[in-house]
mmCIF file of C-alpha atoms in Angstrom:
data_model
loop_
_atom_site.group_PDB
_atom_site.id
_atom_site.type_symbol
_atom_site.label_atom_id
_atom_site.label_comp_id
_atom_site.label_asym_id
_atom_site.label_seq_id
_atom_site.Cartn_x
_atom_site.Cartn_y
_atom_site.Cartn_z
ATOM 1 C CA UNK A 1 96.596 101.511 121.608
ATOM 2 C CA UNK A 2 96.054 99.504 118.712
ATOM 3 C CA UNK A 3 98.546 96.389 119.041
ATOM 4 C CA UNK A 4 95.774 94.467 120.580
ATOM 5 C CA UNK A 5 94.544 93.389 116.949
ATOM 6 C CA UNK A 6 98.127 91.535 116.699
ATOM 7 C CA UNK A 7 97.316 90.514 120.803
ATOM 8 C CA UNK A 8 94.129 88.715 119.685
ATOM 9 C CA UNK A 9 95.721 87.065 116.566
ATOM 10 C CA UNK A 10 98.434 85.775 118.958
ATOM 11 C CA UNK A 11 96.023 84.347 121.419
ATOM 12 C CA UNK A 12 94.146 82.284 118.931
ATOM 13 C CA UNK A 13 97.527 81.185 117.027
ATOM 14 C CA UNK A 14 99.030 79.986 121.139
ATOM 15 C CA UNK A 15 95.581 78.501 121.148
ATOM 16 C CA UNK A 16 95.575 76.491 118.024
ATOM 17 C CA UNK A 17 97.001 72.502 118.079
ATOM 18 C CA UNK A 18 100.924 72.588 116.770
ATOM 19 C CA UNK A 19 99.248 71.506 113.725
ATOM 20 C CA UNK A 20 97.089 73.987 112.751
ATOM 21 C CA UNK A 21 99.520 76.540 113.546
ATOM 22 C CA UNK A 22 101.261 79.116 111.046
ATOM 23 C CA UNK A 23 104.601 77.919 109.493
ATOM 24 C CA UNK A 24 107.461 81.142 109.315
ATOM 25 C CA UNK A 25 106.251 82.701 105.487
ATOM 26 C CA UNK A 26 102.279 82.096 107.029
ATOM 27 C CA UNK A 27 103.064 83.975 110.271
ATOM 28 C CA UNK A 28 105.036 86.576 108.238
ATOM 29 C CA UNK A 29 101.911 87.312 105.982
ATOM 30 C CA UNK A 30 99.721 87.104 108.839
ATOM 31 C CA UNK A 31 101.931 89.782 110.638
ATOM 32 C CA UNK A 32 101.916 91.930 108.174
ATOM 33 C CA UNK A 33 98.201 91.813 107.421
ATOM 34 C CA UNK A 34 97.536 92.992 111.229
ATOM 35 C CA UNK A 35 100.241 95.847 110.811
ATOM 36 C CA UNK A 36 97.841 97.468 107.586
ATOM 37 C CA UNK A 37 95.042 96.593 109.735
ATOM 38 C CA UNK A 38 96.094 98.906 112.132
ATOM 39 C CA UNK A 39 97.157 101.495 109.660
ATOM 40 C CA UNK A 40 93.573 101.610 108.281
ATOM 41 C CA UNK A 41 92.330 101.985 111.682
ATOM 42 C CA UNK A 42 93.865 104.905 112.353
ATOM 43 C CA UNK A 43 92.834 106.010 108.979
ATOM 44 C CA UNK A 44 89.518 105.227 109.638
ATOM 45 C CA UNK A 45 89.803 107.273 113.395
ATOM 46 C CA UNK A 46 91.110 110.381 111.535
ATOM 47 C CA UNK A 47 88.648 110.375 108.466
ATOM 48 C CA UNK A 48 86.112 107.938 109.132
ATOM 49 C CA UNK A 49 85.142 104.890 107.145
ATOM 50 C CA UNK A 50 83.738 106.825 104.239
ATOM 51 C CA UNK A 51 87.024 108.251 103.232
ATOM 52 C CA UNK A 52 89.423 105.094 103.459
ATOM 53 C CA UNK A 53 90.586 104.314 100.472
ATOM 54 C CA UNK A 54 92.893 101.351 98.971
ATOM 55 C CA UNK A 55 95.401 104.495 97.908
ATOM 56 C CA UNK A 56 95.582 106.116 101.456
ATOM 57 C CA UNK A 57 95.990 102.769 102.814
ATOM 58 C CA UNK A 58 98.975 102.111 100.352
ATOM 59 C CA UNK A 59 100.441 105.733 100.979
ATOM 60 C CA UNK A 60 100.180 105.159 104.445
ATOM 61 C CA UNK A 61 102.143 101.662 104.539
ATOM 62 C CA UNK A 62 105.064 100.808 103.572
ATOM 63 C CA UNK A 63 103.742 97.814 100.906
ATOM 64 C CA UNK A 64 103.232 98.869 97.204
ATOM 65 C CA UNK A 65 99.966 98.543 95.930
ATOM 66 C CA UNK A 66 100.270 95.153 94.434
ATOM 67 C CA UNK A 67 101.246 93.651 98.289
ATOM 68 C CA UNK A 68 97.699 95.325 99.859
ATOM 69 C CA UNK A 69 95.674 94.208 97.315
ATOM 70 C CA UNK A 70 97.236 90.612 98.151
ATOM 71 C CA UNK A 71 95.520 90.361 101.381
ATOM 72 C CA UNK A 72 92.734 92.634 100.748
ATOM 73 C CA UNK A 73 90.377 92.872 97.580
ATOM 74 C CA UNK A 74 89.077 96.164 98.247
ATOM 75 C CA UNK A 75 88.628 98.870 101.079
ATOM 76 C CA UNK A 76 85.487 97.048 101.681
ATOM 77 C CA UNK A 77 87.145 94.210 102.317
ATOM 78 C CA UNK A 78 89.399 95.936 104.778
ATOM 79 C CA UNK A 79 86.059 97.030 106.720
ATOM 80 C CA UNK A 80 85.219 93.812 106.822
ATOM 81 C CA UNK A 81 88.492 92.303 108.075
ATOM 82 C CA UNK A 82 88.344 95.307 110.743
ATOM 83 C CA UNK A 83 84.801 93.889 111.740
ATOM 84 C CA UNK A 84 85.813 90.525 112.142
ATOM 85 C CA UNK A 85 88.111 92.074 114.571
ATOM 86 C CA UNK A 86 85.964 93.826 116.428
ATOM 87 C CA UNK A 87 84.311 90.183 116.476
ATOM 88 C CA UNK A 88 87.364 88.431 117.987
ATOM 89 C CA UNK A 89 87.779 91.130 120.439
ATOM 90 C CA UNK A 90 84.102 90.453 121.888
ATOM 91 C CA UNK A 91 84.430 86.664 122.003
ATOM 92 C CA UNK A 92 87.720 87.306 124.016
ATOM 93 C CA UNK A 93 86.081 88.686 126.182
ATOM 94 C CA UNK A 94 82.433 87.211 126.251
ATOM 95 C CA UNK A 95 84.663 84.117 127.240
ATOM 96 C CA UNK A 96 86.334 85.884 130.258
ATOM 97 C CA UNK A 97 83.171 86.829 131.373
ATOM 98 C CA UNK A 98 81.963 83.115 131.217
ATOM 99 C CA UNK A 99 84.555 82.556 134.048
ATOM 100 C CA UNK A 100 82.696 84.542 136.365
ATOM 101 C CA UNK A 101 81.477 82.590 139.319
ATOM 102 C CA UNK A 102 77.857 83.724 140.524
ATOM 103 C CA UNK A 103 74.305 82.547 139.152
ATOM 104 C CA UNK A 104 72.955 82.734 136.005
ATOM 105 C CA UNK A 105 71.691 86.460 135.678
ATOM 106 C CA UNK A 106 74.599 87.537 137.192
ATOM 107 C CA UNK A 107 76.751 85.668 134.417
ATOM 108 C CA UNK A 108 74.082 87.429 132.081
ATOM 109 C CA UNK A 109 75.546 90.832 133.421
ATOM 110 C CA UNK A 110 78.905 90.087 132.985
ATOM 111 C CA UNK A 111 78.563 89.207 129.568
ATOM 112 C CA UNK A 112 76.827 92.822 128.981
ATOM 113 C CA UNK A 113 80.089 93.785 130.902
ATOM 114 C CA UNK A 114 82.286 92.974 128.190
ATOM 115 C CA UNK A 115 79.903 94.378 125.087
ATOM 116 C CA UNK A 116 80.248 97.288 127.373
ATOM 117 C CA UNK A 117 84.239 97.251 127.300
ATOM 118 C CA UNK A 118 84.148 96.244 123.947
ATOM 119 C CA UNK A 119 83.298 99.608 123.404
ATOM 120 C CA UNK A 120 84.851 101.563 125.691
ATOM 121 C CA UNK A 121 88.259 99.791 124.377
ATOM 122 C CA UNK A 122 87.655 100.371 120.894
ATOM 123 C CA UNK A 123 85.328 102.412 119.592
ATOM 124 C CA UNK A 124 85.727 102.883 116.201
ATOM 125 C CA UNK A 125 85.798 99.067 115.604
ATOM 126 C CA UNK A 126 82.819 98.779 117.761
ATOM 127 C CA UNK A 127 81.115 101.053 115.378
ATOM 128 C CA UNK A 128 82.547 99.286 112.485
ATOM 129 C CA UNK A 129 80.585 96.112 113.137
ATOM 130 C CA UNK A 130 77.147 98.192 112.132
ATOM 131 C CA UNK A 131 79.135 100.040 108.893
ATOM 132 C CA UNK A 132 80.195 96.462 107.807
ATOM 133 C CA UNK A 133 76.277 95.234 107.044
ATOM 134 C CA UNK A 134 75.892 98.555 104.460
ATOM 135 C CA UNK A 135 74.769 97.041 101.735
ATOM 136 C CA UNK A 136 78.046 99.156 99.864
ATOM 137 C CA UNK A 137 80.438 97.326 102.129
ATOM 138 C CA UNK A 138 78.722 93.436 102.093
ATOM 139 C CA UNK A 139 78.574 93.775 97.917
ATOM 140 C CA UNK A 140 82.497 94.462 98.055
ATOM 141 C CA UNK A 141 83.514 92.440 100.485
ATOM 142 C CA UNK A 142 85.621 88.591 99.472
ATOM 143 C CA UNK A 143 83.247 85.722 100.278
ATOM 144 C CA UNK A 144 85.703 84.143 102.751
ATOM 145 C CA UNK A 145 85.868 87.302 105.396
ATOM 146 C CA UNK A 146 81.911 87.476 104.875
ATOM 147 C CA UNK A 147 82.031 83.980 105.716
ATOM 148 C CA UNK A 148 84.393 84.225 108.733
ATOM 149 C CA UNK A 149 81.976 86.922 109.404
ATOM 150 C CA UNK A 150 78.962 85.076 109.728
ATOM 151 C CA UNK A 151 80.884 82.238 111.615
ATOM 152 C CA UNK A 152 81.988 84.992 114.619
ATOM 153 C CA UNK A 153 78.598 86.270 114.931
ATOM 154 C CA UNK A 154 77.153 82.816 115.331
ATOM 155 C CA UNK A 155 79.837 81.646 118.219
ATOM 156 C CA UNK A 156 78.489 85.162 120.049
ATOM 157 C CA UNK A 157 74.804 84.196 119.697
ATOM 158 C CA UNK A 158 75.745 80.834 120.833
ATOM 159 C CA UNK A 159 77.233 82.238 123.898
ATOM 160 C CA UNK A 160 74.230 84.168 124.566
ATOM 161 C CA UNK A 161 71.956 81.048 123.516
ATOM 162 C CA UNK A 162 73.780 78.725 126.137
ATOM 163 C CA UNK A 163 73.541 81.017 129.023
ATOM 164 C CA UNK A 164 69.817 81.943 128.191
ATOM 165 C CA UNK A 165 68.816 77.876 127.574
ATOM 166 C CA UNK A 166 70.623 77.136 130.981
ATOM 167 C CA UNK A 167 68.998 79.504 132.916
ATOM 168 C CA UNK A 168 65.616 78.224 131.305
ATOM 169 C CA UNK A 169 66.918 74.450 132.335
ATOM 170 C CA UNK A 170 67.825 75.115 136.451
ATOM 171 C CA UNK A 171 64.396 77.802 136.124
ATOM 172 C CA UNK A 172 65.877 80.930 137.431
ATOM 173 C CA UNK A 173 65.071 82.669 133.808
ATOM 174 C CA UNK A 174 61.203 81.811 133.405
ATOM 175 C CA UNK A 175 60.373 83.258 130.380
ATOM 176 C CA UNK A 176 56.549 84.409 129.604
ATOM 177 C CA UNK A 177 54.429 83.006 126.900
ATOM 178 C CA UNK A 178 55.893 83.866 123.574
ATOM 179 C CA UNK A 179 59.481 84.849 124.757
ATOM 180 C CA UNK A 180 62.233 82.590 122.344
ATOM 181 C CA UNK A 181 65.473 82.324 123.290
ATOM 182 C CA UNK A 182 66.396 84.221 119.578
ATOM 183 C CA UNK A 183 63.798 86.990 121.080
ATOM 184 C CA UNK A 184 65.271 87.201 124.656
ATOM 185 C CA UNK A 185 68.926 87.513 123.091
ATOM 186 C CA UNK A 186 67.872 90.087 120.700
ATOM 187 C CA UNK A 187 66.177 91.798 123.399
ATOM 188 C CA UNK A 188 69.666 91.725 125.410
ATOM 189 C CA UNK A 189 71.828 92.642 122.147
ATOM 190 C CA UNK A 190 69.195 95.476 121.767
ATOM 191 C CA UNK A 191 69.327 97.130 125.157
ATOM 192 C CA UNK A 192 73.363 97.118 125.449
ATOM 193 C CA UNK A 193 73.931 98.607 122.212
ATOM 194 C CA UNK A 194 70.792 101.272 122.908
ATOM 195 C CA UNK A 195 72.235 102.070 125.744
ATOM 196 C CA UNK A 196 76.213 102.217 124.226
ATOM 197 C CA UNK A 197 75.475 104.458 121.764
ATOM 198 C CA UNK A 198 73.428 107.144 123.873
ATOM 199 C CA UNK A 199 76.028 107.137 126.846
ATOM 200 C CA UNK A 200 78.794 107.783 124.388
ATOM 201 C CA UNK A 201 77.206 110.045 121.475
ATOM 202 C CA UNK A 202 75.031 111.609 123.201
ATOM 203 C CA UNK A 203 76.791 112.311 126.519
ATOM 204 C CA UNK A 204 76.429 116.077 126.875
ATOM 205 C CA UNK A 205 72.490 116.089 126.339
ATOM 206 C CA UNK A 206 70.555 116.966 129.910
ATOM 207 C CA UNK A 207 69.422 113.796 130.056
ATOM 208 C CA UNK A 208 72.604 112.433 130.267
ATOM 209 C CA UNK A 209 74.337 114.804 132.227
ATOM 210 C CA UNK A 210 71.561 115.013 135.021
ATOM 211 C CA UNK A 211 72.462 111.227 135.633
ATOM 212 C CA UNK A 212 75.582 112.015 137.820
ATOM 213 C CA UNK A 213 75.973 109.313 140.268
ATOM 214 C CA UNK A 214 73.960 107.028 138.924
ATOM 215 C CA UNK A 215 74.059 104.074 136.898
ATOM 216 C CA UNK A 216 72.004 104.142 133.778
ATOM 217 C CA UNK A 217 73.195 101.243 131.648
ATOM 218 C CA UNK A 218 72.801 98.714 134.810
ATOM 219 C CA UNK A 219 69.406 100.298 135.862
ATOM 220 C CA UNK A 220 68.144 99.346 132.286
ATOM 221 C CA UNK A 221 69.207 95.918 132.547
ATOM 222 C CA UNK A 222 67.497 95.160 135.256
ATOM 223 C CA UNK A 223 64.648 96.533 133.945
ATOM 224 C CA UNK A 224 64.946 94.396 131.110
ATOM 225 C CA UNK A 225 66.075 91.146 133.009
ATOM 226 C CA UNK A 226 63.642 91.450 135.940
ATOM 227 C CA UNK A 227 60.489 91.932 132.895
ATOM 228 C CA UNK A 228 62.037 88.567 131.643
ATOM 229 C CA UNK A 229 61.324 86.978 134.925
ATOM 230 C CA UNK A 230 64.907 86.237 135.627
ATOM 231 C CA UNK A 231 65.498 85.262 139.075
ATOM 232 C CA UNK A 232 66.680 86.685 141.984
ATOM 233 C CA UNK A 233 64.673 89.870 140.402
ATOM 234 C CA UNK A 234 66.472 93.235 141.206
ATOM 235 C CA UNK A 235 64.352 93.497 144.406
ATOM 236 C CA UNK A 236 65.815 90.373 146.132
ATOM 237 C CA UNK A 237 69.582 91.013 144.956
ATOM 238 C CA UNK A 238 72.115 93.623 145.124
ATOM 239 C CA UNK A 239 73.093 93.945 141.650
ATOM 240 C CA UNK A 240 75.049 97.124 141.973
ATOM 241 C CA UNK A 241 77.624 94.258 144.139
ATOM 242 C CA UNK A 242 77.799 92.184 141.270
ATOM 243 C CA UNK A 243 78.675 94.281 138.904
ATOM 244 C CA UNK A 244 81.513 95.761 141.113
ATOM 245 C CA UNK A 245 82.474 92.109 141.882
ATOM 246 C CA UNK A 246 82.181 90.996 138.275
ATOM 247 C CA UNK A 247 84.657 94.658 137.582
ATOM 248 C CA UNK A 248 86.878 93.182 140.272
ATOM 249 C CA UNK A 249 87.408 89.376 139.781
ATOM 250 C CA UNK A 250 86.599 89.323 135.607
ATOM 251 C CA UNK A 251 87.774 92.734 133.858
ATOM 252 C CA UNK A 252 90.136 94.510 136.476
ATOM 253 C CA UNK A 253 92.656 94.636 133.864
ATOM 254 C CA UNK A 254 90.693 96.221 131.314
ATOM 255 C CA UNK A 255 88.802 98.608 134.176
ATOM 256 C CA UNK A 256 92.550 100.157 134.924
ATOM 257 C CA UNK A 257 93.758 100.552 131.318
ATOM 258 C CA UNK A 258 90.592 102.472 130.832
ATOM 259 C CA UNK A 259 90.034 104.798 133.855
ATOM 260 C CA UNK A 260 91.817 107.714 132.811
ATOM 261 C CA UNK A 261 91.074 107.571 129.105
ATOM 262 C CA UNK A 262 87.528 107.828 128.846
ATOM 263 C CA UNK A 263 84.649 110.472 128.068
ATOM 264 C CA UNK A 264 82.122 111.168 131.229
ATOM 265 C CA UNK A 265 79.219 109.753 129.495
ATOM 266 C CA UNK A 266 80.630 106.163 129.597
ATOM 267 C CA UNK A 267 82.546 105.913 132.984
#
Protein backbone atom coordinates (compact mmCIF):
# COMPACT_ATOMS: atom_id res chain seq x y z
CA UNK A 1 0.00 0.00 0.00
CA UNK A 2 2.55 2.39 0.68
CA UNK A 3 5.45 1.71 -2.00
CA UNK A 4 3.93 4.32 -4.15
CA UNK A 5 6.05 7.09 -2.24
CA UNK A 6 9.26 5.14 -3.72
CA UNK A 7 6.80 4.83 -7.25
CA UNK A 8 6.62 8.65 -7.41
CA UNK A 9 10.35 9.22 -6.54
CA UNK A 10 11.12 6.78 -9.40
CA UNK A 11 8.98 8.54 -11.89
CA UNK A 12 10.54 11.90 -11.41
CA UNK A 13 14.25 10.34 -11.18
CA UNK A 14 13.22 8.23 -15.07
CA UNK A 15 12.02 11.72 -15.77
CA UNK A 16 15.02 13.76 -14.99
CA UNK A 17 17.95 14.45 -17.98
CA UNK A 18 20.97 11.69 -17.39
CA UNK A 19 22.46 14.62 -15.84
CA UNK A 20 20.49 15.56 -13.20
CA UNK A 21 20.04 12.11 -12.20
CA UNK A 22 21.20 10.38 -8.80
CA UNK A 23 24.73 8.77 -8.89
CA UNK A 24 24.76 5.01 -6.78
CA UNK A 25 25.59 6.61 -2.87
CA UNK A 26 22.68 9.58 -3.98
CA UNK A 27 20.12 6.92 -5.02
CA UNK A 28 21.12 4.82 -1.96
CA UNK A 29 20.32 7.81 0.46
CA UNK A 30 17.40 8.68 -1.47
CA UNK A 31 16.13 5.00 -1.08
CA UNK A 32 16.49 4.88 2.17
CA UNK A 33 14.88 8.21 2.99
CA UNK A 34 11.52 6.86 1.21
CA UNK A 35 11.80 3.48 3.24
CA UNK A 36 11.55 5.81 6.89
CA UNK A 37 9.08 7.73 5.04
CA UNK A 38 6.96 4.96 4.88
CA UNK A 39 7.71 3.76 8.33
CA UNK A 40 6.44 7.09 9.74
CA UNK A 41 3.42 6.73 7.74
CA UNK A 42 2.33 3.89 9.17
CA UNK A 43 3.23 5.40 12.42
CA UNK A 44 1.33 8.22 11.74
CA UNK A 45 -1.92 5.71 10.51
CA UNK A 46 -1.68 3.86 13.88
CA UNK A 47 -1.20 6.94 16.28
CA UNK A 48 -1.77 9.90 14.34
CA UNK A 49 0.53 12.81 13.69
CA UNK A 50 0.48 14.06 17.24
CA UNK A 51 2.23 11.09 18.62
CA UNK A 52 5.17 10.53 16.00
CA UNK A 53 8.10 11.00 17.44
CA UNK A 54 11.94 11.04 16.17
CA UNK A 55 12.36 7.91 18.89
CA UNK A 56 9.40 5.76 17.51
CA UNK A 57 10.59 6.52 14.16
CA UNK A 58 14.18 5.27 15.13
CA UNK A 59 12.70 2.17 17.09
CA UNK A 60 10.72 1.43 14.28
CA UNK A 61 13.66 1.43 11.55
CA UNK A 62 16.40 -0.20 11.34
CA UNK A 63 18.89 3.21 11.24
CA UNK A 64 20.31 4.43 14.64
CA UNK A 65 19.40 7.68 15.63
CA UNK A 66 22.31 9.54 14.27
CA UNK A 67 21.30 8.10 10.40
CA UNK A 68 17.39 9.64 10.83
CA UNK A 69 18.39 12.70 12.03
CA UNK A 70 20.70 12.82 8.76
CA UNK A 71 17.85 13.19 6.48
CA UNK A 72 15.42 14.61 8.81
CA UNK A 73 15.89 17.53 11.44
CA UNK A 74 12.97 16.81 13.41
CA UNK A 75 9.51 14.92 13.37
CA UNK A 76 8.31 18.11 11.98
CA UNK A 77 10.39 17.86 9.37
CA UNK A 78 9.24 14.36 8.63
CA UNK A 79 5.53 15.88 8.37
CA UNK A 80 6.71 18.03 6.11
CA UNK A 81 8.63 15.63 3.84
CA UNK A 82 5.28 13.41 4.10
CA UNK A 83 3.39 16.60 2.75
CA UNK A 84 5.52 17.21 0.00
CA UNK A 85 4.52 13.76 -0.85
CA UNK A 86 1.19 14.04 -0.71
CA UNK A 87 2.16 17.06 -3.14
CA UNK A 88 3.93 14.87 -5.74
CA UNK A 89 1.20 12.41 -5.60
CA UNK A 90 -1.44 15.20 -6.73
CA UNK A 91 0.70 16.66 -9.51
CA UNK A 92 1.01 12.98 -10.81
CA UNK A 93 -2.01 12.91 -11.19
CA UNK A 94 -3.37 16.53 -11.92
CA UNK A 95 -1.04 15.82 -15.01
CA UNK A 96 -2.89 12.58 -16.06
CA UNK A 97 -5.90 14.31 -15.86
CA UNK A 98 -4.51 17.08 -18.24
CA UNK A 99 -4.47 14.24 -20.89
CA UNK A 100 -8.03 14.01 -20.93
CA UNK A 101 -9.52 14.87 -24.26
CA UNK A 102 -12.95 16.85 -23.95
CA UNK A 103 -13.52 20.77 -23.46
CA UNK A 104 -12.45 22.88 -20.98
CA UNK A 105 -14.97 22.28 -18.00
CA UNK A 106 -14.81 18.89 -18.60
CA UNK A 107 -10.86 18.99 -18.18
CA UNK A 108 -11.89 21.16 -15.03
CA UNK A 109 -13.70 17.91 -13.72
CA UNK A 110 -11.10 15.68 -14.27
CA UNK A 111 -8.71 17.57 -12.46
CA UNK A 112 -11.29 17.50 -9.33
CA UNK A 113 -11.11 13.73 -10.32
CA UNK A 114 -7.73 13.28 -9.21
CA UNK A 115 -7.94 15.65 -5.80
CA UNK A 116 -10.71 13.21 -5.39
CA UNK A 117 -8.35 10.01 -5.77
CA UNK A 118 -5.79 11.74 -4.11
CA UNK A 119 -7.75 11.05 -1.27
CA UNK A 120 -9.31 8.07 -1.66
CA UNK A 121 -5.59 6.59 -2.32
CA UNK A 122 -4.10 8.04 0.59
CA UNK A 123 -5.72 9.43 3.18
CA UNK A 124 -3.65 10.08 5.85
CA UNK A 125 -1.20 12.01 3.58
CA UNK A 126 -4.09 13.81 2.16
CA UNK A 127 -4.82 14.97 5.61
CA UNK A 128 -1.26 15.65 6.25
CA UNK A 129 -1.09 18.49 3.76
CA UNK A 130 -3.57 20.66 6.27
CA UNK A 131 -1.41 19.33 9.65
CA UNK A 132 1.79 20.52 7.79
CA UNK A 133 0.66 24.54 7.85
CA UNK A 134 0.26 24.21 12.05
CA UNK A 135 2.11 26.79 13.01
CA UNK A 136 4.02 23.80 15.49
CA UNK A 137 4.97 21.92 12.37
CA UNK A 138 6.09 25.14 9.82
CA UNK A 139 8.40 26.57 13.01
CA UNK A 140 10.21 23.02 13.01
CA UNK A 141 10.38 22.28 9.77
CA UNK A 142 14.28 22.72 7.57
CA UNK A 143 13.95 25.70 5.22
CA UNK A 144 14.68 23.58 2.12
CA UNK A 145 11.45 21.04 2.47
CA UNK A 146 9.40 24.35 3.35
CA UNK A 147 10.82 25.59 0.29
CA UNK A 148 10.18 22.50 -1.90
CA UNK A 149 6.93 22.96 -0.23
CA UNK A 150 5.99 26.16 -1.45
CA UNK A 151 7.45 25.26 -4.97
CA UNK A 152 4.75 22.02 -5.25
CA UNK A 153 1.92 24.07 -4.23
CA UNK A 154 2.69 26.71 -6.80
CA UNK A 155 3.08 24.06 -9.93
CA UNK A 156 -0.71 22.87 -8.60
CA UNK A 157 -2.10 26.44 -8.67
CA UNK A 158 -0.46 26.84 -11.93
CA UNK A 159 -2.24 23.90 -13.24
CA UNK A 160 -5.42 25.20 -12.05
CA UNK A 161 -4.41 28.87 -13.28
CA UNK A 162 -3.73 27.55 -16.94
CA UNK A 163 -6.88 25.66 -17.34
CA UNK A 164 -9.01 28.55 -15.73
CA UNK A 165 -7.03 31.47 -18.06
CA UNK A 166 -7.69 29.15 -21.15
CA UNK A 167 -11.09 28.69 -20.68
CA UNK A 168 -11.36 32.59 -20.11
CA UNK A 169 -9.23 32.94 -23.63
CA UNK A 170 -11.60 30.44 -26.14
CA UNK A 171 -14.81 32.09 -23.68
CA UNK A 172 -16.44 28.96 -22.54
CA UNK A 173 -15.60 30.08 -18.69
CA UNK A 174 -17.12 33.76 -18.63
CA UNK A 175 -16.50 34.83 -15.40
CA UNK A 176 -18.84 37.66 -13.66
CA UNK A 177 -17.64 40.99 -12.53
CA UNK A 178 -15.20 40.57 -9.73
CA UNK A 179 -14.39 36.78 -10.23
CA UNK A 180 -10.11 36.45 -10.40
CA UNK A 181 -8.69 33.62 -11.58
CA UNK A 182 -6.88 33.29 -7.73
CA UNK A 183 -10.78 33.58 -6.57
CA UNK A 184 -12.26 31.02 -9.09
CA UNK A 185 -9.35 28.46 -8.13
CA UNK A 186 -9.86 28.96 -4.53
CA UNK A 187 -13.42 28.59 -5.06
CA UNK A 188 -12.61 25.08 -6.87
CA UNK A 189 -9.84 24.05 -4.15
CA UNK A 190 -12.64 25.00 -1.62
CA UNK A 191 -15.55 22.92 -2.85
CA UNK A 192 -13.40 19.55 -3.47
CA UNK A 193 -11.87 19.53 -0.20
CA UNK A 194 -15.53 20.59 1.50
CA UNK A 195 -16.88 18.05 -0.08
CA UNK A 196 -13.73 15.29 0.69
CA UNK A 197 -13.83 15.71 4.08
CA UNK A 198 -17.75 15.37 4.69
CA UNK A 199 -18.09 12.22 2.33
CA UNK A 200 -15.33 10.54 4.24
CA UNK A 201 -15.65 11.80 8.04
CA UNK A 202 -18.81 12.23 8.14
CA UNK A 203 -20.22 9.30 6.13
CA UNK A 204 -22.66 7.72 8.57
CA UNK A 205 -24.61 11.09 9.34
CA UNK A 206 -28.40 11.00 7.65
CA UNK A 207 -27.44 13.35 5.42
CA UNK A 208 -25.01 11.33 4.00
CA UNK A 209 -26.49 8.12 4.12
CA UNK A 210 -29.93 9.30 2.58
CA UNK A 211 -27.76 10.12 -0.61
CA UNK A 212 -27.74 6.45 -1.90
CA UNK A 213 -27.58 6.53 -5.57
CA UNK A 214 -26.69 9.70 -6.03
CA UNK A 215 -23.80 11.71 -6.69
CA UNK A 216 -23.09 14.45 -4.25
CA UNK A 217 -19.53 15.58 -4.91
CA UNK A 218 -20.36 15.97 -8.87
CA UNK A 219 -23.81 17.62 -8.16
CA UNK A 220 -21.82 20.34 -6.19
CA UNK A 221 -19.53 20.99 -8.89
CA UNK A 222 -21.79 21.77 -11.16
CA UNK A 223 -23.35 23.91 -8.99
CA UNK A 224 -20.28 25.66 -8.53
CA UNK A 225 -19.07 25.59 -12.26
CA UNK A 226 -22.44 26.39 -13.87
CA UNK A 227 -22.63 29.80 -11.07
CA UNK A 228 -19.17 30.55 -12.71
CA UNK A 229 -20.75 30.72 -16.07
CA UNK A 230 -18.73 27.91 -17.44
CA UNK A 231 -20.00 26.67 -20.61
CA UNK A 232 -21.88 24.03 -21.77
CA UNK A 233 -23.76 24.72 -18.22
CA UNK A 234 -25.02 21.41 -16.60
CA UNK A 235 -28.36 21.88 -18.45
CA UNK A 236 -26.91 21.55 -22.01
CA UNK A 237 -24.36 18.61 -21.11
CA UNK A 238 -24.40 15.27 -19.64
CA UNK A 239 -21.86 15.55 -17.07
CA UNK A 240 -22.64 12.37 -15.25
CA UNK A 241 -20.96 10.85 -19.05
CA UNK A 242 -17.98 12.69 -18.51
CA UNK A 243 -17.13 11.83 -15.46
CA UNK A 244 -17.66 8.06 -16.25
CA UNK A 245 -15.62 8.71 -19.46
CA UNK A 246 -12.97 10.74 -17.68
CA UNK A 247 -13.07 7.27 -14.86
CA UNK A 248 -12.67 5.21 -18.02
CA UNK A 249 -10.02 6.73 -20.40
CA UNK A 250 -7.88 8.87 -17.42
CA UNK A 251 -7.95 6.95 -13.91
CA UNK A 252 -9.16 3.28 -14.74
CA UNK A 253 -6.16 2.09 -13.06
CA UNK A 254 -6.56 3.84 -9.96
CA UNK A 255 -10.70 3.26 -10.10
CA UNK A 256 -9.83 -0.77 -9.91
CA UNK A 257 -7.12 -0.67 -7.22
CA UNK A 258 -9.67 1.18 -5.21
CA UNK A 259 -13.11 -0.52 -5.64
CA UNK A 260 -12.99 -2.96 -3.03
CA UNK A 261 -11.06 -0.99 -0.45
CA UNK A 262 -13.08 1.86 0.26
CA UNK A 263 -15.67 3.24 2.96
CA UNK A 264 -19.45 3.85 1.48
CA UNK A 265 -19.29 7.48 1.99
CA UNK A 266 -16.62 7.97 -0.75
CA UNK A 267 -17.48 5.34 -3.50
Amino acid sequence: MLKFLCDIANKELRSCPLEHRFSKKQQAIADREQELLQIALQLVEAEGYANLTMDKLTAASPYSKGTIYNHFSSKEDVITALCNAALRQEISLFKKAELFNGSSREKALALHQAYLLSAKMQPILFNCVLTAKSPWVQEKSSIVRLTTQQELEKEISGMVDLLLQQAIEANELQPKAGATVDLMAFANWAISFGGIALLSSASETYSIERLQGAHPFLFNLNCMLDGMNWLPLSADWDYCQSWLRIEKEIFSTEQQQLATSLPQGLK
